[in-house]
Tab-separated table of N, CA and C and ligand atoms in Angstrom:
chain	number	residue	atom	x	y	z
A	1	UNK	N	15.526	2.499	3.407
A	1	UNK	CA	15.522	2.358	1.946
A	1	UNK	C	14.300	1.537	1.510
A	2	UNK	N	13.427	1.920	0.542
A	2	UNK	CA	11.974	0.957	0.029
A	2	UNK	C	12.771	0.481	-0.481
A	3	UNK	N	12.048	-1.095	-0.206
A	3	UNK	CA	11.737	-2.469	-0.908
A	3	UNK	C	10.357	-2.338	-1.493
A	4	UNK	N	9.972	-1.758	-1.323
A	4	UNK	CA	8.296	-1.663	-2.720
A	4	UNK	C	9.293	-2.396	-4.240
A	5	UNK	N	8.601	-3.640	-3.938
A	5	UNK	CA	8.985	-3.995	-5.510
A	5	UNK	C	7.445	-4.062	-6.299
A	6	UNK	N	7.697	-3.003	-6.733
A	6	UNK	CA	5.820	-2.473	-7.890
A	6	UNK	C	6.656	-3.401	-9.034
A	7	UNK	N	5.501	-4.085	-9.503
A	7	UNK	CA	6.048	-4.534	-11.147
A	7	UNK	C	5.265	-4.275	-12.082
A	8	UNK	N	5.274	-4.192	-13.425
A	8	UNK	CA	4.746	-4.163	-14.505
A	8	UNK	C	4.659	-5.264	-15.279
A	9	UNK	N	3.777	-5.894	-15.439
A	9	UNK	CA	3.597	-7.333	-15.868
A	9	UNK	C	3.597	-7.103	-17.399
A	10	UNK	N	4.003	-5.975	-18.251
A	10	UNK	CA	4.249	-5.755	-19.584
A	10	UNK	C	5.719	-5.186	-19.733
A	11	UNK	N	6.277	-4.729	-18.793
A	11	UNK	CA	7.522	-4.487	-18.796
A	11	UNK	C	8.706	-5.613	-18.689
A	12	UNK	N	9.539	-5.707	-20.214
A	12	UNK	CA	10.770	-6.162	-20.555
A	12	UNK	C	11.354	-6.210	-19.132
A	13	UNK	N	12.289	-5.092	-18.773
A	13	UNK	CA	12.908	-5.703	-18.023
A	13	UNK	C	12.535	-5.908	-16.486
A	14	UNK	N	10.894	-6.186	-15.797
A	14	UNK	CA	10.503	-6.539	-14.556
A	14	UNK	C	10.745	-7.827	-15.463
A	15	UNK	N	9.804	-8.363	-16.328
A	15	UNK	CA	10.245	-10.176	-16.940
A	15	UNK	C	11.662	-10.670	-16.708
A	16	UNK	N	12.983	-9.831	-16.984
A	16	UNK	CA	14.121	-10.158	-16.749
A	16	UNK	C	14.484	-10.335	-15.415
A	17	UNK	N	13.787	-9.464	-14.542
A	17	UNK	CA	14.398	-9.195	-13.360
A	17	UNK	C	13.419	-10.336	-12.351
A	18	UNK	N	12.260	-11.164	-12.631
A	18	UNK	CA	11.434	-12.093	-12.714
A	18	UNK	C	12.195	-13.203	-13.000
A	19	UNK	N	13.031	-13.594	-14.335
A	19	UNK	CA	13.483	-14.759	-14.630
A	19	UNK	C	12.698	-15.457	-15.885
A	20	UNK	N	11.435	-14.870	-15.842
A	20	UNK	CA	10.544	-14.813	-16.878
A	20	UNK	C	11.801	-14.847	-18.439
A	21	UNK	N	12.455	-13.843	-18.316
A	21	UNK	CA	12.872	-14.008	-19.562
A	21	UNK	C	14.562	-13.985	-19.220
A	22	UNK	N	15.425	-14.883	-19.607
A	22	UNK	CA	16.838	-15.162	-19.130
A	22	UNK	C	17.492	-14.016	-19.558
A	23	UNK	N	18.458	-13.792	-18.712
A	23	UNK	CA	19.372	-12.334	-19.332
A	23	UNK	C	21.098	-13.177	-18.364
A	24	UNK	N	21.971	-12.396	-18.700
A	24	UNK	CA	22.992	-12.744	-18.348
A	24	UNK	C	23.213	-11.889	-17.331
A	25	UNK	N	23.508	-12.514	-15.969
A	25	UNK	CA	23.510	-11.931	-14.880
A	25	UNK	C	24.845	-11.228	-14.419
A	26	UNK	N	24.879	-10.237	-13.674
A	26	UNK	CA	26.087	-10.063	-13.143
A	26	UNK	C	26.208	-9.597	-11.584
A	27	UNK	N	25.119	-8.808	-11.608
A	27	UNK	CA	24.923	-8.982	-9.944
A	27	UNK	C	23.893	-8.980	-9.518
A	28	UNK	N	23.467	-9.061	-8.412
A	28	UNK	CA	21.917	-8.707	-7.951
A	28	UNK	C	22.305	-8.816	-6.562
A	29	UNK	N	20.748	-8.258	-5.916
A	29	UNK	CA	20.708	-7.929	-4.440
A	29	UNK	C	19.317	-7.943	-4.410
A	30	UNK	N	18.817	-7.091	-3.198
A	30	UNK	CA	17.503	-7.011	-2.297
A	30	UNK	C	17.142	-6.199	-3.468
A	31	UNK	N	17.917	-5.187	-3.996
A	31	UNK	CA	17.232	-3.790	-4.561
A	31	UNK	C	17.321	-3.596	-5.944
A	32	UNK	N	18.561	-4.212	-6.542
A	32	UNK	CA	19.042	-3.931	-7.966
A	32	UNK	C	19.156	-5.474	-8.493
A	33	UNK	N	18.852	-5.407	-9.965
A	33	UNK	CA	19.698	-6.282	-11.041
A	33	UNK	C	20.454	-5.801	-11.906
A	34	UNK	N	21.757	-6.737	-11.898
A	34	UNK	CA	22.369	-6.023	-13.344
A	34	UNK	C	22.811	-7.313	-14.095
A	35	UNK	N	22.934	-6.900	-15.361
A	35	UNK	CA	22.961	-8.418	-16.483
A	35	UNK	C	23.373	-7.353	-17.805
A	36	UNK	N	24.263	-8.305	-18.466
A	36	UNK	CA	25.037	-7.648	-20.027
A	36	UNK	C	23.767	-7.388	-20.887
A	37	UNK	N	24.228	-6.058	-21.779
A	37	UNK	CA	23.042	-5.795	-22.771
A	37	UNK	C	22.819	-6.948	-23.997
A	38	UNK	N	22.231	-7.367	-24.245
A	38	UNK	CA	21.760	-7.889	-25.544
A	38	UNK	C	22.588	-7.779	-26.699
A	39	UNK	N	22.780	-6.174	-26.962
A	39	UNK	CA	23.519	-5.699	-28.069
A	39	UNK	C	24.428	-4.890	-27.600
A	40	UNK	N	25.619	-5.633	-27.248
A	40	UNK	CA	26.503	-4.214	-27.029
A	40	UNK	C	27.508	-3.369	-27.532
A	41	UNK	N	27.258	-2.283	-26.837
A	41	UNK	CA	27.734	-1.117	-27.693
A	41	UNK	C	29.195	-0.557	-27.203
A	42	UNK	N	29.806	-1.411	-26.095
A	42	UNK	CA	31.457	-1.523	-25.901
A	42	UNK	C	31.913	-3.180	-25.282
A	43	UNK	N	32.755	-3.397	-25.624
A	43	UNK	CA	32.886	-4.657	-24.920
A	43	UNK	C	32.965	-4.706	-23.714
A	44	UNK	N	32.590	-3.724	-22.807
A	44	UNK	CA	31.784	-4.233	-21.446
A	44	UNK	C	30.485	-2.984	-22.125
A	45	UNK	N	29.421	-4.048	-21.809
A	45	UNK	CA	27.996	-2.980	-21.828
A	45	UNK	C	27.437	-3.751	-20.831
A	46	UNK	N	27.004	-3.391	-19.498
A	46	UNK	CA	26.290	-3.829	-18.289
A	46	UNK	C	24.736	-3.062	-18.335
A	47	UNK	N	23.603	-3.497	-17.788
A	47	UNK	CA	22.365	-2.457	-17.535
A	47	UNK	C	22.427	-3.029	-16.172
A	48	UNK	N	21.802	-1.463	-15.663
A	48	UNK	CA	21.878	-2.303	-13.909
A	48	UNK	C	20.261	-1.622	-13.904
A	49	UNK	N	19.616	-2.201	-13.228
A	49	UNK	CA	17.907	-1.773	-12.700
A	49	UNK	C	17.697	-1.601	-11.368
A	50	UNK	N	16.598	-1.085	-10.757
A	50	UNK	CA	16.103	-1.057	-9.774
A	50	UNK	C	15.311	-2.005	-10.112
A	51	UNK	N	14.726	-3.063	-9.076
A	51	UNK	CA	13.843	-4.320	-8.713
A	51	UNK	C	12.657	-3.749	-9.240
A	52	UNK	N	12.171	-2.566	-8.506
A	52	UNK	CA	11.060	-2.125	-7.949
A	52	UNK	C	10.844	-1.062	-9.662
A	53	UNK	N	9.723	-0.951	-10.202
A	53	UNK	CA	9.233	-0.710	-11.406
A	53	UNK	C	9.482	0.966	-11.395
A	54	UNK	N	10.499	1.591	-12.012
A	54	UNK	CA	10.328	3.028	-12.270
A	54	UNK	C	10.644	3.464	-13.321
A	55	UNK	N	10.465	4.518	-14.348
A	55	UNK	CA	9.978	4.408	-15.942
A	55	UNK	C	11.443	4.857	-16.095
A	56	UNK	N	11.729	6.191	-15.783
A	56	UNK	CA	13.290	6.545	-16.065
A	56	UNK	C	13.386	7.805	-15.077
A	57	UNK	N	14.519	8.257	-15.179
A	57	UNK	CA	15.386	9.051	-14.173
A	57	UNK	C	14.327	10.200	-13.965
A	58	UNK	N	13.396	10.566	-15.031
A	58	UNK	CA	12.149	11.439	-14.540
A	58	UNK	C	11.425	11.131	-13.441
A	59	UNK	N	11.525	10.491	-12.967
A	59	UNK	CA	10.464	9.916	-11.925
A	59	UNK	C	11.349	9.378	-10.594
A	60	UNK	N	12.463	9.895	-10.869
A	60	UNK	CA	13.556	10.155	-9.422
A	60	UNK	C	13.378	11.259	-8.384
A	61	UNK	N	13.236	10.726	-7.267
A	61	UNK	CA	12.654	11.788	-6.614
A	61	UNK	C	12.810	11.347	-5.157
A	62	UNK	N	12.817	12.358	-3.979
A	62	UNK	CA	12.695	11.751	-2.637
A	62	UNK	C	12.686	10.637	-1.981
A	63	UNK	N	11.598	9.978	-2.411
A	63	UNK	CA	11.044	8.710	-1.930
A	63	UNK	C	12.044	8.081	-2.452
A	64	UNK	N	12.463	7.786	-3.791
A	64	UNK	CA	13.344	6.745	-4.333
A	64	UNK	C	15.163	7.123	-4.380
A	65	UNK	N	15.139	8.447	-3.933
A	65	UNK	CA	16.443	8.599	-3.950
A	65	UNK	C	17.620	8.018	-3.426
A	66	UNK	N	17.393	7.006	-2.660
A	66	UNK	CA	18.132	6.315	-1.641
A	66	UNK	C	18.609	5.046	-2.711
A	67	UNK	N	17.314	4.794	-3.160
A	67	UNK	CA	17.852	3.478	-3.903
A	67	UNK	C	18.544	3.744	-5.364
A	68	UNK	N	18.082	5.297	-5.912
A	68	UNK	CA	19.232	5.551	-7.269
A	68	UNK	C	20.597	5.775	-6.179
A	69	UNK	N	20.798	5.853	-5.189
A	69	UNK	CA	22.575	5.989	-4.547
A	69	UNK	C	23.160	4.417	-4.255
A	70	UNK	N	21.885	3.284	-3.897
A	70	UNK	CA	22.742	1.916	-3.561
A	70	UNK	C	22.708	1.906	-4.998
A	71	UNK	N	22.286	2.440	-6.030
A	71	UNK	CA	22.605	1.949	-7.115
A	71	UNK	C	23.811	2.123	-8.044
A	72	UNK	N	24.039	3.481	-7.841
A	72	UNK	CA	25.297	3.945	-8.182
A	72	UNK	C	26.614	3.428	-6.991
A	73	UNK	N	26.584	2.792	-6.091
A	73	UNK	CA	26.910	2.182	-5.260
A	73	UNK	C	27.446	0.896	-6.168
A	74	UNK	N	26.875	0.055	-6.265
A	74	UNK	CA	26.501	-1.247	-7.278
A	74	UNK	C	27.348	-0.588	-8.443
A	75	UNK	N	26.930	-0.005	-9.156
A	75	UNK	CA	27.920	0.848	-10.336
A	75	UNK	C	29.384	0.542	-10.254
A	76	UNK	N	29.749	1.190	-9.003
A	76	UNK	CA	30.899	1.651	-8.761
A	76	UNK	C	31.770	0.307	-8.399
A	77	UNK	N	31.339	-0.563	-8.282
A	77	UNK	CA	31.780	-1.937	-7.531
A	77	UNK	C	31.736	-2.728	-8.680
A	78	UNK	N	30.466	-2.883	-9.749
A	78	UNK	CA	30.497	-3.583	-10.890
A	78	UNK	C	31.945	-3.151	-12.092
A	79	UNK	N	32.199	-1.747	-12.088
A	79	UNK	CA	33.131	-1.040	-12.698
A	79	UNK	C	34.663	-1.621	-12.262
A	80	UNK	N	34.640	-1.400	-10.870
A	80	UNK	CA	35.616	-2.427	-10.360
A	80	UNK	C	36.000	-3.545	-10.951
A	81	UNK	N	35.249	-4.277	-10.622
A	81	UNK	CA	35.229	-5.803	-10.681
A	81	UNK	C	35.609	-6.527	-12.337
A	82	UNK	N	34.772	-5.123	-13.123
A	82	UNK	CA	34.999	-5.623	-14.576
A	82	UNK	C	36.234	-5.390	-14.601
A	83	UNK	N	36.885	-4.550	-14.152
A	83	UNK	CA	38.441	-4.033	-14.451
A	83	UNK	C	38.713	-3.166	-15.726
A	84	UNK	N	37.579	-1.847	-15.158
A	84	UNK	CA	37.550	-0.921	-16.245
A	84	UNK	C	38.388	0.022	-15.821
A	85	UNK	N	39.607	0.005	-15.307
A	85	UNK	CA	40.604	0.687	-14.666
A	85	UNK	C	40.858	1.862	-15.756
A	86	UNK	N	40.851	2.059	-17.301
A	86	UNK	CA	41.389	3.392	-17.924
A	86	UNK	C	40.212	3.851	-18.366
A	87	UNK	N	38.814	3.795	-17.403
A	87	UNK	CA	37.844	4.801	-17.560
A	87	UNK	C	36.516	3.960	-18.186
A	88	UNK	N	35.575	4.658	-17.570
A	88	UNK	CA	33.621	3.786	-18.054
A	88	UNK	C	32.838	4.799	-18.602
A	89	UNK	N	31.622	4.761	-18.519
A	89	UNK	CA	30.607	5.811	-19.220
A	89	UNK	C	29.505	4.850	-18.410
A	90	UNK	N	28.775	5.976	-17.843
A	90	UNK	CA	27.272	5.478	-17.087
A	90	UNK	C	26.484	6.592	-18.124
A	91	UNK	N	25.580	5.975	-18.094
A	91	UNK	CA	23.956	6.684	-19.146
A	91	UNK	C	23.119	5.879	-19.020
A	92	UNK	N	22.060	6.932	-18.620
A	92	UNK	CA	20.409	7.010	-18.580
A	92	UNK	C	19.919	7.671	-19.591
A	93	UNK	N	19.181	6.743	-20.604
A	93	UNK	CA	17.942	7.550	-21.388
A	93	UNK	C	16.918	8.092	-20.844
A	94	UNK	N	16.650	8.993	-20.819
A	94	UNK	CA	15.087	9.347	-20.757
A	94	UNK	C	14.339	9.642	-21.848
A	95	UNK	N	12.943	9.114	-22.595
A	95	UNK	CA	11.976	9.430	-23.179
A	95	UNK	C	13.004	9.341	-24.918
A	96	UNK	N	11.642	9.832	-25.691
A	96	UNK	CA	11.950	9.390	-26.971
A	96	UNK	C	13.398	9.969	-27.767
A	97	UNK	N	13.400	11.641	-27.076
A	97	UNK	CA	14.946	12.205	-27.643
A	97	UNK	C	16.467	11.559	-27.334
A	98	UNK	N	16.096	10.820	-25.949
A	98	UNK	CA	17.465	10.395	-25.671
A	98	UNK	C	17.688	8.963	-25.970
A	99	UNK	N	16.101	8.683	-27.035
A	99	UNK	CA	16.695	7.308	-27.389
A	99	UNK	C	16.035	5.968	-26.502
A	100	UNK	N	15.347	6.495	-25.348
A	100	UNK	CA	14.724	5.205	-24.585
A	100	UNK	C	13.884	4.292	-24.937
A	101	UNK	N	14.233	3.001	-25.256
A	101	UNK	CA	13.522	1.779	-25.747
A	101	UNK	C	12.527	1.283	-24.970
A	102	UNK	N	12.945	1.273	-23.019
A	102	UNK	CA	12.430	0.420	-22.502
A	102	UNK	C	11.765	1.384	-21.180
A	103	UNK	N	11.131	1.480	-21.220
A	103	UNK	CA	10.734	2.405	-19.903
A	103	UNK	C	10.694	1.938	-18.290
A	104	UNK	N	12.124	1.381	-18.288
A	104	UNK	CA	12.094	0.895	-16.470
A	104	UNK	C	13.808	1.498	-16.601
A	105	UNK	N	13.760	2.123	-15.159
A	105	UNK	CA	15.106	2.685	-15.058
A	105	UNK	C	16.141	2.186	-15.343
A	106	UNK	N	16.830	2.143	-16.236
A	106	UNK	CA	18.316	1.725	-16.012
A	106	UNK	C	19.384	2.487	-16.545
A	107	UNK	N	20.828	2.385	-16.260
A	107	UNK	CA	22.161	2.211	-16.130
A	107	UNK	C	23.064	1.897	-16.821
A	108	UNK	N	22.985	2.507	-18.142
A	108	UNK	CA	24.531	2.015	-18.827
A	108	UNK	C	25.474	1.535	-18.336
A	109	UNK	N	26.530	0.609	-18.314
A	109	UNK	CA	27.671	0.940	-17.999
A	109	UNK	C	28.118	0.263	-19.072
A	110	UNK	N	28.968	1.336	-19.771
A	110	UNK	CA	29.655	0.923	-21.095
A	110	UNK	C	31.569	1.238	-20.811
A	111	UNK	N	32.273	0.243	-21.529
A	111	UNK	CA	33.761	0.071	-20.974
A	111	UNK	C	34.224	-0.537	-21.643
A	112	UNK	N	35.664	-0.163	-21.568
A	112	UNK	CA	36.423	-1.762	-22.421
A	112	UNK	C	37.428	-1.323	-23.511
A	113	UNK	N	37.092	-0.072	-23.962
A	113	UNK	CA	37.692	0.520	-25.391
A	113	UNK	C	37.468	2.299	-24.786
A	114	UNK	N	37.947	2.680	-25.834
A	114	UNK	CA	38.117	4.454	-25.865
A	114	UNK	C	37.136	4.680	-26.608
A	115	UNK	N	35.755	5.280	-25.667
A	115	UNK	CA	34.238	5.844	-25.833
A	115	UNK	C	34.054	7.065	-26.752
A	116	UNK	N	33.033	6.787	-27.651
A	116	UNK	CA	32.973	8.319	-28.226
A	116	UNK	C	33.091	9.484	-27.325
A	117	UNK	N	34.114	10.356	-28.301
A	117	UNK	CA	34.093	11.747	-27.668
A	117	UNK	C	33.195	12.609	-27.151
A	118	UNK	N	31.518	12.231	-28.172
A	118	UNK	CA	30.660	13.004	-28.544
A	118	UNK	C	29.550	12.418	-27.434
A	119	UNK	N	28.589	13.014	-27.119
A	119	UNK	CA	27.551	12.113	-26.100
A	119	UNK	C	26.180	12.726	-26.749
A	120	UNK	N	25.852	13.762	-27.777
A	120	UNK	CA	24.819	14.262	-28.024
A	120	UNK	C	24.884	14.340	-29.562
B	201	5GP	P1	17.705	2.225	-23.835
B	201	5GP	O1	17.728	2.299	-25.337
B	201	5GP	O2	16.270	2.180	-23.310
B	201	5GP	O3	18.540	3.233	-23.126
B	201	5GP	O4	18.388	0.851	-23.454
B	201	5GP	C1	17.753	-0.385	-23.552
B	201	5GP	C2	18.829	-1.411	-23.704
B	201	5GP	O5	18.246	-2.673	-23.441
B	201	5GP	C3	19.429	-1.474	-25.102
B	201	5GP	O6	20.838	-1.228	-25.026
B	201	5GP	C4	19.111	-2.891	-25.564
B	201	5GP	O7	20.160	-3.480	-26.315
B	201	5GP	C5	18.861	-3.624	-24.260
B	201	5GP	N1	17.935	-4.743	-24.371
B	201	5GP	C6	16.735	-4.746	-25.024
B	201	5GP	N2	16.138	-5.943	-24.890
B	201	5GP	C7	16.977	-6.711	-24.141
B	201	5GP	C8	16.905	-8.066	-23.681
B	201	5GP	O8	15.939	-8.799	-23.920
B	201	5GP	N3	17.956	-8.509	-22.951
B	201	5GP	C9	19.038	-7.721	-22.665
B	201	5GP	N4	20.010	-8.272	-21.950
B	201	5GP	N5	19.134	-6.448	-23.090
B	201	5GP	C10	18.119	-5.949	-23.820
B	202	ZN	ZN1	9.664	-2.662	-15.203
């Protein structure tokens, strides 16, 4: 599994994942961070990242595929732990239609309440 941690010294969340800028933590490892959104949009809203600098799920591919699975790995354990037992919602933006603010991969995990029906 790469440990290439590439950073972007203009990218929001490498600064978070740096310490550069405080975020509220919830887990971390060798490979991933995850910390509550800013603004959230269920009363559990988690973002989980890869360490290592990648823009969004477009740029998933071979080389990095190992680490989007410890990540959904991490997912699945954070989901746990929150005790989202009657159901979660994971989402990835990609690019301007789906809404992406920040261009480093991450991980919805939204929970807590009964999620819009609608996703588009
Ligand atoms: P996107 O819109 O790119 O899918 O998601 C970006 C998310 O990052 C948004 O839900 C937004 O609230 C969150 N966010 C933006 N800036 C910060 C920040 O400084 N700290 C934290 N914890 N979340 C942030
Ligand atoms: Zn980044």
């Amino acid at each position: 599994m790469s440990k290439d941690l590439n950073h972007d010294a203009d990218c929001l969340f490498c600064k978070i994942i740096n310490g550069e800028i405080p975020s509220n933590k919830v887990y971390e490892d060798d490979l991933c961070y995850a910390f509550r959104d800013i603004d959230p949009q269920a009363p559990t809203h988690i973002l989980v990242v890869p360490r290592t600098h990648v823009a969004s799920c477009a740029e998933i591919t071979g080389d990095n595929a190992a680490l989007v699975g410890h990540i959904f790995t991490v997912i699945a354990r954070i989901a746990a732990r929150e005790k989202l037992a009657d159901g979660w919602r994971v989402v990835s933006n990609v690019g301007a239609d789906a809404g992406q603010t920040v261009p480093h991969l991450h991980f919805h995990i939204l929970g807590g309440k009964r999620l819009s029906d609608r996703m588009g």
